[in-house]
């Protein structure tokens, strides 16, 4: 049978395809820009006839019909490997069950540990002449999901960029059970937040530690993006890109001629990533672009691979840090904001890399609802605050007031160094807390 004949045979409507879902099933809904839209609408219509359908996703970028139809979570139980802004909205009416990950390990959890998947649904590009549907900019753990699922439904979206790999970037028609032609909805557009003065100060402090030939990983959030934009405007050259997440800033760096990749030890010349989230500028750039190579996350994020690149500079964001150096990058007390994602992987990798460095940044403070200044450098994490990076991982901490290198520092040295980059209005209170906690020496001082 030709691929075209096989395509016609497997082509069904979305309503027909979702009929295979049964109450009690575990299903996967696709991740990042690969989350299904037309199938989502079709499944939502079955709300009253289904119960306890457990759905997996990761960094869901869309408002989801199954959650709108079932705001209390009787029929559709929402699970996330990493919560997004859209998930935080879902969490206002129903539970969003987060599962903690070391992101480089996720494909293995899916293949070996999670409950078997009855159905995998995912958005893909149109089929190519060889019978392959490309996963688009989300290699991540997508192949593992397909390997674990009893049935696979692909939802074709002509707007998905074709992302060249690497490996594990596509699925063959022979492995697919149903094909649904979706409504070709535009992909989520996620522009970088405007650069604040604080972001720019932090980015400048990191830029001072970079030199020609560095390999750059930018994490999720405003500050890493600010660093990327400043690199694009800098004199740096021959930089490399080995990252988990590709964002618009990399396109600007590429257009400014910064990313030759010639000094990389792995995939020389290539911009390596496992998922992309940004705007159409980025999606047009990665489409069919031989300069880029997408890989599953157990390649991009495995510290033993990424750290083969010399001078790997990893730049990630956090919510807060305590005086012992425990970093929370994913919760506000008991409220889950996001997840560990690849932070753990890249904090390790930056230090393992010859000449590499790991930076974790945060503005020194935030304004509370009553207008008062609250320090993100805290005596201890608040109840429920999640430790994303343990104190032993000890990356370099950056705020707008400076950088502090934590490795090898005793508890009193850490207290001194961290308070030294806290907001000046909060330092006296932090010193008092450090004294009470027995981690302040009389000789300690803050300049
Ligand atoms: C992706 C890679 O390449 S590798 C690894 C990168 N991955 C990680 O670092 C994972 C963990 N990190 C993260 O999730 C992010 O970097 C964050 C959450 C720390 C910061 O991300 P940003 O997008 O810059 O944060 P932003 O300021 O938009 O805040 C996101 C949410 O957290 C909330 N938040 C942030 N800081 C705080 C705080 N101190 N207290 C309470 N809530 C907070 C915000 O209110 C917002 O929630 P909302 O959208 O519901 O209002
Ligand atoms: C799960 C991916 C998101 C992140 O690493 O922050």
Coordinates of C-alpha atoms and ligand atoms in Angstrom, one line a residue:
X1 CA 0.0 0.0 0.0
X2 CA 1.3 3.5 -0.8
X3 CA 1.7 6.0 2.0
X4 CA -1.1 8.1 0.4
X5 CA -3.4 5.1 0.5
X6 CA -2.4 4.3 4.1
X7 CA -3.1 8.0 5.0
X8 CA -6.6 7.9 3.5
X9 CA -7.3 4.6 5.4
X10 CA -6.3 6.1 8.8
X11 CA -7.9 9.5 8.3
X12 CA -10.9 10.0 10.6
X13 CA -12.7 12.9 12.1
X14 CA -11.7 14.2 15.6
X15 CA -15.0 12.9 17.1
X16 CA -14.4 9.5 15.7
X17 CA -10.8 9.4 16.9
X18 CA -11.5 10.3 20.5
X19 CA -14.1 7.5 20.7
X20 CA -11.3 5.1 21.7
X21 CA -10.8 6.9 25.0
X22 CA -12.5 5.1 27.9
X23 CA -13.2 6.0 31.5
X24 CA -10.2 5.4 33.7
X25 CA -7.7 5.7 30.9
X26 CA -4.4 7.4 31.2
X27 CA -3.7 9.5 28.0
X28 CA -1.1 11.9 26.8
X29 CA -2.2 15.2 25.2
X30 CA 1.1 16.3 23.7
X31 CA 3.4 18.8 25.2
X32 CA 4.4 22.4 24.5
X33 CA 3.3 23.5 21.1
X34 CA 2.4 19.9 20.3
X35 CA -0.6 19.8 22.5
X36 CA -3.7 18.8 20.6
X37 CA -6.4 21.4 19.9
X38 CA -9.0 19.9 17.7
X39 CA -8.9 16.6 19.6
X40 CA -9.2 18.6 22.8
X41 CA -12.5 20.1 21.6
X42 CA -13.8 16.7 20.6
X43 CA -12.8 15.0 23.9
X44 CA -14.4 17.9 25.9
X45 CA -17.7 17.0 24.2
X46 CA -17.6 13.6 25.8
X47 CA -17.4 15.1 29.3
X48 CA -20.7 13.6 30.5
X49 CA -20.0 10.1 29.3
X50 CA -16.5 9.8 30.7
X51 CA -15.0 9.8 34.2
X52 CA -11.6 9.7 35.6
X53 CA -9.7 10.1 32.4
X54 CA -6.2 11.1 33.5
X55 CA -4.4 13.4 31.1
X56 CA -0.6 14.2 30.9
X57 CA 0.8 17.3 29.4
X58 CA 4.0 19.5 29.9
X59 CA 4.1 23.3 29.7
X60 CA 0.6 23.5 28.2
X61 CA 0.5 26.8 26.3
X62 CA -3.2 26.8 25.6
X63 CA -6.6 27.3 27.3
X64 CA -7.9 23.7 27.2
X65 CA -11.5 22.8 26.3
X66 CA -11.4 19.6 28.5
X67 CA -10.7 21.9 31.5
X68 CA -13.3 24.5 30.5
X69 CA -15.9 21.7 30.2
X70 CA -14.9 20.1 33.4
X71 CA -13.9 22.8 35.9
X72 CA -14.1 20.6 38.9
X73 CA -12.1 17.6 37.5
X74 CA -14.6 14.8 37.6
X75 CA -14.1 13.6 34.1
X76 CA -10.7 14.9 33.1
X77 CA -7.9 14.8 35.7
X78 CA -5.1 17.2 34.6
X79 CA -1.4 16.2 35.2
X80 CA 1.6 18.2 34.3
X81 CA 5.3 17.6 34.2
X82 CA 5.8 21.3 34.3
X83 CA 3.2 23.9 35.0
X84 CA 2.6 26.9 32.7
X85 CA 0.7 30.1 33.0
X86 CA -2.3 28.4 31.4
X87 CA -2.0 25.6 34.0
X88 CA -1.9 28.1 36.8
X89 CA -5.3 29.4 35.5
X90 CA -6.7 25.9 35.4
X91 CA -5.5 25.4 39.0
X92 CA -7.9 28.2 40.1
X93 CA -10.8 25.9 39.7
X94 CA -9.5 22.3 39.8
X95 CA -6.5 20.4 41.0
X96 CA -3.5 20.3 38.6
X97 CA -1.4 17.4 39.6
X98 CA 2.3 18.2 39.1
X99 CA 4.9 15.5 38.9
X100 CA 8.5 16.3 39.9
X101 CA 11.2 15.5 37.3
X102 CA 14.8 15.7 36.5
X103 CA 14.0 16.6 33.0
X104 CA 16.8 14.6 31.3
X105 CA 15.3 11.5 32.9
X106 CA 11.7 12.1 31.7
X107 CA 11.8 9.8 28.6
X108 CA 12.8 6.9 30.9
X109 CA 10.0 7.7 33.4
X110 CA 7.6 7.5 30.5
X111 CA 9.0 4.3 29.1
X112 CA 9.5 2.5 32.5
X113 CA 7.6 4.0 35.4
X114 CA 4.4 5.7 34.6
X115 CA 1.0 4.0 34.2
X116 CA 0.7 2.6 30.7
X117 CA -0.8 5.0 28.3
X118 CA -4.0 3.9 26.6
X119 CA -3.8 6.7 24.0
X120 CA -1.2 9.2 22.8
X121 CA -2.5 12.3 21.0
X122 CA -0.1 14.8 19.5
X123 CA 0.1 17.6 17.0
X124 CA 2.5 16.9 14.0
X125 CA 3.4 18.5 10.7
X126 CA 1.8 17.1 7.5
X127 CA 3.3 13.8 6.4
X128 CA 6.4 14.0 4.2
X129 CA 7.0 11.9 1.0
X130 CA 8.7 9.2 3.1
X131 CA 5.7 8.7 5.3
X132 CA 7.0 10.7 8.4
X133 CA 5.1 13.1 10.5
X134 CA 7.6 15.5 12.2
X135 CA 6.9 16.2 15.9
X136 CA 7.5 20.0 15.4
X137 CA 9.5 21.9 18.0
X138 CA 8.9 19.4 20.8
X139 CA 11.2 16.3 20.6
X140 CA 11.4 16.3 24.4
X141 CA 9.9 13.0 25.6
X142 CA 7.5 12.7 22.6
X143 CA 9.0 9.5 21.1
X144 CA 8.9 7.9 24.6
X145 CA 5.2 8.7 24.8
X146 CA 4.5 7.1 21.4
X147 CA 6.5 4.0 22.5
X148 CA 4.5 3.6 25.7
X149 CA 1.0 4.2 24.2
X150 CA -1.3 1.5 23.0
X151 CA -2.9 3.8 20.4
X152 CA -1.5 6.8 18.7
X153 CA -3.6 9.6 17.2
X154 CA -1.8 12.4 15.3
X155 CA -3.5 15.7 14.7
X156 CA -2.0 17.4 11.6
X157 CA -1.3 21.1 11.9
X158 CA 0.2 22.8 8.8
X159 CA 1.6 25.5 11.0
X160 CA 3.9 23.2 12.9
X161 CA 7.5 23.9 11.8
X162 CA 9.4 20.9 10.5
X163 CA 12.3 20.5 13.0
X164 CA 15.3 18.6 11.7
X165 CA 17.1 16.2 14.1
X166 CA 19.0 14.8 15.8
X167 CA 16.9 11.8 16.4
X168 CA 13.5 11.0 17.8
X169 CA 12.0 13.9 15.9
X170 CA 9.3 12.1 13.9
X171 CA 6.8 9.2 13.8
X172 CA 6.2 7.0 10.7
X173 CA 2.7 6.5 9.4
X174 CA 3.0 2.7 9.9
X175 CA 3.1 3.4 13.7
X176 CA 0.1 5.7 13.7
X177 CA -3.5 4.4 14.4
X178 CA -5.6 7.4 13.4
X179 CA -4.9 10.7 11.6
X180 CA -7.0 13.7 12.2
X181 CA -6.6 16.9 10.1
X182 CA -6.9 19.7 12.6
X183 CA -8.0 23.2 12.1
X184 CA -4.5 24.5 11.6
X185 CA -4.7 26.9 14.5
X186 CA -1.8 29.3 14.8
X187 CA 0.8 28.3 17.3
X188 CA 1.0 30.0 20.7
X189 CA 2.9 33.2 20.5
X190 CA 4.9 33.8 23.6
X191 CA 6.9 37.0 23.3
X192 CA 9.7 37.7 25.8
X193 CA 8.6 40.0 28.6
X194 CA 10.0 43.6 28.2
X195 CA 13.4 44.0 29.8
X196 CA 13.3 45.8 33.1
X197 CA 16.2 47.8 34.4
X198 CA 16.9 45.1 37.0
X199 CA 17.0 42.4 34.3
X200 CA 19.5 44.4 32.4
X201 CA 21.7 44.9 35.4
X202 CA 21.7 41.2 36.1
X203 CA 22.3 40.3 32.5
X204 CA 25.3 42.7 32.4
X205 CA 26.9 41.0 35.4
X206 CA 26.6 37.6 33.6
X207 CA 27.9 39.0 30.4
X208 CA 31.1 40.2 32.2
X209 CA 31.9 36.5 32.8
X210 CA 31.5 35.4 29.2
X211 CA 34.1 35.3 26.5
X212 CA 34.4 34.4 22.8
X213 CA 33.7 30.7 22.2
X214 CA 31.3 30.1 25.1
X215 CA 28.4 27.7 24.7
X216 CA 25.1 29.2 26.0
X217 CA 22.1 27.7 27.6
X218 CA 19.3 30.1 28.4
X219 CA 16.6 28.9 30.8
X220 CA 12.9 29.8 30.9
X221 CA 11.9 33.3 32.1
X222 CA 12.7 37.0 31.7
X223 CA 16.3 37.3 32.8
X224 CA 17.8 34.5 30.6
X225 CA 16.1 36.1 27.7
X226 CA 17.6 39.5 28.7
X227 CA 21.0 37.9 28.6
X228 CA 20.4 36.6 25.1
X229 CA 19.3 40.0 23.8
X230 CA 22.4 41.6 25.3
X231 CA 24.7 39.0 23.8
X232 CA 23.1 39.8 20.4
X233 CA 24.2 43.5 20.9
X234 CA 27.7 42.6 22.4
X235 CA 31.1 42.1 20.8
X236 CA 31.2 38.4 21.7
X237 CA 31.7 35.9 18.8
X238 CA 31.9 32.2 18.0
X239 CA 29.4 31.3 20.6
X240 CA 27.6 28.0 20.7
X241 CA 24.0 27.0 21.5
X242 CA 23.3 23.8 23.4
X243 CA 20.1 24.3 25.3
X244 CA 16.9 22.7 26.3
X245 CA 14.6 25.6 25.3
X246 CA 15.1 27.7 22.1
X247 CA 13.7 31.2 22.4
X248 CA 13.5 34.3 20.2
X249 CA 16.8 35.6 21.7
X250 CA 18.7 32.8 20.0
X251 CA 17.4 34.0 16.6
X252 CA 18.6 37.5 17.4
X253 CA 22.0 36.1 18.4
X254 CA 22.2 34.1 15.2
X255 CA 21.2 37.1 13.0
X256 CA 23.9 39.2 14.8
X257 CA 26.4 36.6 13.7
X258 CA 27.2 35.4 17.2
X259 CA 26.4 31.7 16.9
X260 CA 29.0 30.1 14.7
X261 CA 29.1 27.1 17.0
X262 CA 32.6 26.4 15.8
X263 CA 34.1 25.9 19.3
X264 CA 31.5 23.3 20.4
X265 CA 32.6 19.8 21.2
X266 CA 29.2 18.2 20.5
X267 CA 27.2 19.0 17.3
X268 CA 29.7 21.6 16.1
X269 CA 28.0 24.4 14.1
X270 CA 24.5 23.3 15.2
X271 CA 22.0 25.0 17.5
X272 CA 20.9 22.1 19.7
X273 CA 17.6 22.1 21.6
X274 CA 14.7 19.9 22.6
X275 CA 11.8 22.4 22.5
X276 CA 11.1 25.9 21.3
X277 CA 8.7 28.5 22.6
X278 CA 8.6 32.0 21.4
X279 CA 7.0 33.9 18.5
X280 CA 6.6 33.4 14.8
X281 CA 10.1 34.8 14.3
X282 CA 11.4 31.7 16.0
X283 CA 9.0 29.2 14.4
X284 CA 10.0 30.5 10.9
X285 CA 13.6 30.3 11.8
X286 CA 13.6 26.7 12.9
X287 CA 11.4 25.4 10.1
X288 CA 13.5 23.1 7.9
X289 CA 16.6 24.8 9.1
X290 CA 19.8 22.7 8.8
X291 CA 21.5 25.0 11.3
X292 CA 19.3 23.6 14.0
X293 CA 19.2 20.1 15.5
X294 CA 16.4 19.0 17.7
X295 CA 17.0 16.0 20.1
X296 CA 15.0 14.2 22.8
X297 CA 15.6 15.7 26.2
X298 CA 17.7 12.8 27.4
X299 CA 20.3 14.0 24.9
X300 CA 20.1 17.8 25.3
X301 CA 19.8 17.8 29.1
X302 CA 22.0 14.9 30.1
X303 CA 24.9 16.6 32.0
X304 CA 27.3 14.0 30.7
X305 CA 26.6 15.2 27.2
X306 CA 26.0 18.9 27.5
X307 CA 29.0 19.4 29.7
X308 CA 31.3 17.9 27.0
X309 CA 31.0 21.4 25.6
X310 CA 33.8 23.6 27.1
X311 CA 32.9 26.9 28.6
X312 CA 29.2 26.0 28.9
X313 CA 27.4 29.0 30.5
X314 CA 24.0 28.1 32.0
X315 CA 21.6 30.9 32.9
X316 CA 18.5 30.1 34.9
X317 CA 15.9 31.9 37.0
X318 CA 14.7 31.3 40.5
X319 CA 11.9 32.5 42.8
X320 CA 13.9 32.7 46.0
X321 CA 16.9 31.3 47.9
X322 CA 17.5 30.9 51.6
X323 CA 20.7 31.8 53.5
X324 CA 21.9 28.2 53.3
X325 CA 21.8 28.3 49.5
X326 CA 18.7 26.2 48.9
X327 CA 17.1 27.5 45.7
X328 CA 13.4 27.5 45.0
X329 CA 12.6 28.0 41.4
X330 CA 9.2 26.5 41.2
X331 CA 6.8 27.3 44.0
X332 CA 5.5 30.1 46.1
X333 CA 5.0 28.3 49.4
X334 CA 2.6 25.6 48.7
X335 CA 1.5 27.0 45.4
X336 CA 3.2 25.2 42.5
X337 CA 4.2 27.8 39.9
X338 CA 6.2 25.8 37.4
X339 CA 8.6 22.9 38.0
X340 CA 12.2 21.7 38.3
X341 CA 12.3 21.4 34.5
X342 CA 15.9 21.4 33.3
X343 CA 17.3 23.6 36.0
X344 CA 18.8 20.7 37.9
X345 CA 20.4 19.3 34.8
X346 CA 22.0 22.5 33.6
X347 CA 23.2 23.7 37.0
X348 CA 25.2 20.5 37.2
X349 CA 26.3 20.7 33.6
X350 CA 27.7 24.2 33.8
X351 CA 30.0 23.3 36.6
X352 CA 31.0 20.0 35.0
X353 CA 32.0 21.7 31.8
X354 CA 35.7 22.7 31.4
X355 CA 35.7 26.5 31.9
X356 CA 31.9 26.4 32.4
X357 CA 29.8 28.3 34.9
X358 CA 26.2 28.0 36.2
X359 CA 24.3 31.1 37.1
X360 CA 21.0 31.2 38.9
X361 CA 19.5 34.7 38.9
X362 CA 16.7 36.6 40.5
X363 CA 15.8 40.2 41.2
X364 CA 16.8 40.8 44.8
X365 CA 13.2 41.6 45.9
X366 CA 9.6 41.9 44.9
X367 CA 6.8 44.2 45.9
X368 CA 4.2 42.6 48.2
X369 CA 0.5 43.5 47.7
X370 CA 0.8 46.1 50.5
X371 CA 3.6 47.8 48.6
X372 CA 6.4 46.7 51.0
X373 CA 9.7 45.3 49.7
X374 CA 10.1 41.6 50.2
X375 CA 13.5 40.0 49.9
X376 CA 13.9 36.9 47.6
X377 CA 16.9 36.1 49.7
X378 CA 15.3 34.7 52.8
X379 CA 16.4 33.3 56.2
X380 CA 14.7 30.0 55.3
X381 CA 12.4 29.0 52.6
X382 CA 8.7 29.5 53.6
X383 CA 6.6 26.5 54.6
X384 CA 5.8 24.5 51.4
X385 CA 8.7 26.2 49.5
X386 CA 10.2 23.6 47.2
X387 CA 14.0 23.0 47.0
X388 CA 14.7 22.9 43.3
X389 CA 18.5 23.0 43.7
X390 CA 20.0 21.7 46.9
X391 CA 22.6 23.8 48.7
X392 CA 25.3 21.4 47.7
X393 CA 24.7 22.2 44.0
X394 CA 25.7 25.8 44.8
X395 CA 25.5 27.7 41.5
X396 CA 26.6 31.3 41.2
X397 CA 23.8 33.5 42.4
X398 CA 23.2 36.8 40.7
X399 CA 20.9 39.7 41.7
X400 CA 21.1 43.3 40.5
X401 CA 23.5 44.0 43.4
X402 CA 26.1 41.5 42.4
X403 CA 27.2 37.9 42.0
X404 CA 28.0 35.4 44.7
X405 CA 30.0 32.2 44.1
X406 CA 28.8 29.7 46.6
X407 CA 31.0 26.6 46.0
X408 CA 33.2 25.7 48.9
X409 CA 31.8 28.4 51.2
X410 CA 30.9 27.7 54.8
X411 CA 27.5 28.6 56.2
X412 CA 28.7 31.9 57.6
X413 CA 30.4 32.8 54.3
X414 CA 27.3 32.0 52.4
X415 CA 25.1 34.1 54.7
X416 CA 27.6 37.0 54.3
X417 CA 27.8 36.6 50.5
X418 CA 24.1 36.2 49.9
X419 CA 23.1 39.1 52.2
X420 CA 25.7 41.2 50.3
X421 CA 23.7 40.9 47.1
X422 CA 20.3 41.3 48.8
X423 CA 18.2 44.5 48.5
X424 CA 19.9 47.1 50.8
X425 CA 16.6 47.8 52.7
X426 CA 16.4 44.1 53.7
X427 CA 19.9 43.4 54.8
X428 CA 19.7 44.4 58.5
X429 CA 16.7 42.0 59.0
X430 CA 18.6 39.2 57.2
X431 CA 21.7 39.7 59.4
X432 CA 19.4 39.5 62.5
X433 CA 17.9 36.3 61.2
X434 CA 21.4 34.9 60.4
X435 CA 22.5 35.7 64.0
X436 CA 19.5 33.9 65.4
X437 CA 20.1 30.9 63.2
X438 CA 23.8 30.7 64.3
X439 CA 25.3 31.3 60.9
X440 CA 26.7 34.8 61.4
X441 CA 30.1 35.5 62.9
X442 CA 31.1 38.6 64.6
X443 CA 33.7 39.3 61.9
X444 CA 31.1 39.1 59.1
X445 CA 30.4 42.3 57.3
X446 CA 28.5 43.6 54.4
X447 CA 30.2 46.1 52.2
Ligands
LIG1 C1 14.2 25.9 30.1 C2 15.7 25.5 30.0 O1 16.4 25.7 29.0 S1 16.5 24.8 31.3 C3 15.9 25.0 32.8 C4 15.0 26.1 33.1 N1 14.0 25.7 33.9 C5 13.9 26.2 35.1 O2 14.7 27.0 35.6 C6 12.6 25.8 35.9 C7 12.3 26.7 37.0 N2 12.2 28.1 36.7 C8 11.0 28.7 36.3 O3 10.0 28.0 36.2 C9 11.0 30.1 36.0 O4 12.3 30.5 35.6 C10 10.5 31.0 37.2 C11 9.1 30.7 37.6 C12 11.5 30.9 38.4 C13 10.6 32.5 36.7 O5 10.0 32.6 35.4 P1 9.5 34.0 34.9 O6 8.7 33.7 33.7 O7 10.6 35.0 34.7 O8 8.6 34.5 36.1 P2 7.3 35.4 36.2 O9 7.8 36.7 36.8 O10 6.6 35.6 34.9 O11 6.4 34.6 37.1 C14 5.8 33.4 36.8 C15 4.7 33.1 37.9 O12 5.4 32.9 39.1 C16 4.9 33.9 40.1 N3 6.0 34.3 40.9 C17 7.2 34.6 40.5 N4 8.0 35.0 41.6 C18 7.2 34.9 42.7 C19 7.4 35.1 44.1 N5 8.6 35.5 44.6 N6 6.3 35.0 44.9 C20 5.1 34.6 44.4 N7 4.9 34.3 43.1 C21 5.9 34.5 42.3 C22 4.3 35.0 39.3 O13 3.3 35.7 39.9 C23 3.8 34.3 38.0 O14 2.5 33.7 38.3 P3 1.2 34.1 37.5 O15 1.5 34.1 36.0 O16 0.1 33.1 37.8 O17 0.9 35.5 37.9
LIG2 C1 9.9 21.1 31.4 C2 10.6 22.2 30.7 C3 10.6 23.5 31.3 C4 11.8 23.9 32.0 O1 12.8 23.3 32.0 O2 11.7 25.0 32.7

